[in-house]
Amino acid sequence: MANMKPNPNPTIKYSKIFINNEWHSSVSGKEFPVINPSNEKVIIQVAEADKADVDIAVAAARAAFKRGAAWRKMDASARGEMIRKLADLLDENASELASIQSLENGKPFANSFEEVQRSAKVFRYYAGCVDKIHGSTIPADGDVFVMTRKEPLGVVGAIIPWNYPVTMVGMKLGPALATGCTIVLKPAEQTPLTALYIANLTKEAGFPKGVLNVVPGYGDPAGSALAEHLDVNKVAFTGSVGVGKKIMEISARSNLKRVTLELGGKSPLVVFDDADLELAVTYTTLAFLNAGQICLAPTRIFVQSSIYDKFVSMVVNRASSLKVGGPFEPDAFYGSQIDDRIFKKVLDYIEIGKREGAKLETGGNRHGSVGFFVQPTVFSNVRDDMTIAKEEIFGPVQSLFKFDTLEEVIKRANNTSYGLASGVFTKSLDIALEFSKAIEAGTVWVNQWFKLTGQTPFGGYKQSGIGRELGIEALDNYMEVKTINIKLPSNH
Ligand code: NAI
Ligand code: MG
């Protein structure tokens, strides 16, 4: 495993549109700036894709998917080897890629480095799946022999956000490549550099031209052109609920392309009075990781009334001791918000929380005067009907609620339009199991939080999304099932 070598000034080698394993300027000639959110300075100008470039990229992906194309003819095991090679290249280049991610995203280098390693593991998981994707034989009625084949959907449009750029590339590319699809990836406008870097690694790993194409650009026009495209078979999206809904609408209007969505949450973490409180505090602190810009952040912390006051003071102590800092400050727990817009949105929510009567325990302001940093902020006495209890803040803001009974907290935890993640801290197996069964969320963590690996399916109930990513389950979202029904000569 490579050693961590942070580089605050990495050379940016890839800043153009990636189509057919080549680098292109945009058809329009336009470029857009990528900004370092920790110092608000421009890192580099990147070619800006719009509809014309998306059309070219989709045509390249379609050509790579055609019958007889190298990618279609390749043995499944060879495809697996190629994905494994990509994983190796991610590990070999982890320091450089992590440095680039920290520069464009603002998160601490150590977090970025770990993210690259986790992404490599996700690719390895899917590399192992490739030649284990089985159809079935079915004892169907009649004189027939019936089998099913699972076939790749075709051209996948992947639209990803800026909060975990490298992770998102792995979550989308892993299953898409494993099933034999081809891809047009639109990274978030804030963080295109990591996706472009990984594009170059796919070329190095030997993927045929057109299998992966990357179109940096804005949601509208680049993302929407991909969602509209009649020759795209599926869109895999991670981001806001509003854009997710738009993508479904566009799919319905255009060609009924398959849609999977991962749209964030308002995830409840419930602490019972028999829990290991130190452990619970450590995990609740993960609400601040990535400056709180995490779809699965524990943003509603329900604490049993007998331990409420004690737990609040433990949380406040821990939160106020966290170091906020730039991406290359070695002991920073989290860095800046991604941009000016999200920064203002977070500060607005803090004002709304105060106005609606939640008790501000610590933080509440900007940290420093340059870069989009927000102090670790904790609200206690939060009521379920407050805005900060209902809406996704996407910032380093914790909200603490008080509860008495299991039945009560199940009802309140489920009283949300979201359903991505949840967690319970208790030593009682009965409570843990009862909660796990009753909660309406795609993931339940017991006495922990944020355990997410290649093997474990992840996704949302309700408006947190549609479909699952990671795990074997994700593969089905990239395949069609074909039934082959053969007449037999007689009923012997
Ligand atoms: P967004 O949903 O606008 O952006 C996510 C991706 O969608 C980006 O690549 C963007 O370019 C693209 N996009 C935007 N508009 C599009 C359109 N009309 N058609 C196709 N693609 C489009 O999210 P944004 O504005 O960056 O953040 C707003 C809020 O969304 C955050 O405060 C947070 O609450 C939530 N969010 C949730 C994420 C998650 O992990 N589930 C990630 C990012 C944001
Ligand atoms: Mg947006």
mmCIF file with all atom_site columns, C-alpha atoms in Angstrom, residues 34 59-60 64 70 97 110 123 209 217 222 230 234 237 249 384 390 418 430 432 462 470 484:
data_model
loop_
_atom_site.group_PDB
_atom_site.id
_atom_site.type_symbol
_atom_site.label_atom_id
_atom_site.label_alt_id
_atom_site.label_comp_id
_atom_site.label_asym_id
_atom_site.label_entity_id
_atom_site.label_seq_id
_atom_site.pdbx_PDB_ins_code
_atom_site.Cartn_x
_atom_site.Cartn_y
_atom_site.Cartn_z
_atom_site.occupancy
_atom_site.B_iso_or_equiv
_atom_site.pdbx_formal_charge
_atom_site.auth_seq_id
_atom_site.auth_comp_id
_atom_site.auth_asym_id
_atom_site.auth_atom_id
_atom_site.pdbx_PDB_model_num
ATOM 1  C CA . VAL A 1 34  ? -12.598 25.200  -10.622 1.00 0.00 ? 34  VAL A CA 1
ATOM 2  C CA . ALA A 1 59  ? -22.146 8.431   -29.585 1.00 0.00 ? 59  ALA A CA 1
ATOM 3  C CA . ALA A 1 60  ? -18.716 7.215   -28.456 1.00 0.00 ? 60  ALA A CA 1
ATOM 4  C CA . ALA A 1 64  ? -18.153 1.026   -27.728 1.00 0.00 ? 64  ALA A CA 1
ATOM 5  C CA . ALA A 1 70  ? -13.992 -5.050  -28.235 1.00 0.00 ? 70  ALA A CA 1
ATOM 6  C CA . LEU A 1 97  ? -5.393  11.819  -6.593  1.00 0.00 ? 97  LEU A CA 1
ATOM 7  C CA . ALA A 1 110 ? -6.132  12.125  5.133   1.00 0.00 ? 110 ALA A CA 1
ATOM 8  C CA . PHE A 1 123 ? -13.592 -1.644  -7.740  1.00 0.00 ? 123 PHE A CA 1
ATOM 9  C CA . LYS A 1 209 ? -12.022 3.657   -26.206 1.00 0.00 ? 209 LYS A CA 1
ATOM 10 C CA . GLY A 1 217 ? -19.834 20.914  -16.992 1.00 0.00 ? 217 GLY A CA 1
ATOM 11 C CA . ALA A 1 222 ? -24.504 19.165  -19.509 1.00 0.00 ? 222 ALA A CA 1
ATOM 12 C CA . LEU A 1 230 ? -32.621 9.340   -26.396 1.00 0.00 ? 230 LEU A CA 1
ATOM 13 C CA . LYS A 1 234 ? -30.019 4.650   -17.793 1.00 0.00 ? 234 LYS A CA 1
ATOM 14 C CA . PHE A 1 237 ? -27.791 10.061  -10.125 1.00 0.00 ? 237 PHE A CA 1
ATOM 15 C CA . GLU A 1 249 ? -39.617 13.554  -15.217 1.00 0.00 ? 249 GLU A CA 1
ATOM 16 C CA . ASP A 1 384 ? -39.715 17.793  15.369  1.00 0.00 ? 384 ASP A CA 1
ATOM 17 C CA . LYS A 1 390 ? -36.987 18.468  8.699   1.00 0.00 ? 390 LYS A CA 1
ATOM 18 C CA . TYR A 1 418 ? -36.372 10.747  3.877   1.00 0.00 ? 418 TYR A CA 1
ATOM 19 C CA . ASP A 1 430 ? -34.332 -6.617  21.888  1.00 0.00 ? 430 ASP A CA 1
ATOM 20 C CA . ALA A 1 432 ? -31.717 -3.016  18.649  1.00 0.00 ? 432 ALA A CA 1
ATOM 21 C CA . LYS A 1 462 ? -39.041 7.117   0.528   1.00 0.00 ? 462 LYS A CA 1
ATOM 22 C CA . LEU A 1 470 ? -22.889 -1.190  -3.767  1.00 0.00 ? 470 LEU A CA 1
ATOM 23 C CA . ILE A 1 484 ? -34.914 -17.509 -23.687 1.00 0.00 ? 484 ILE A CA 1
#
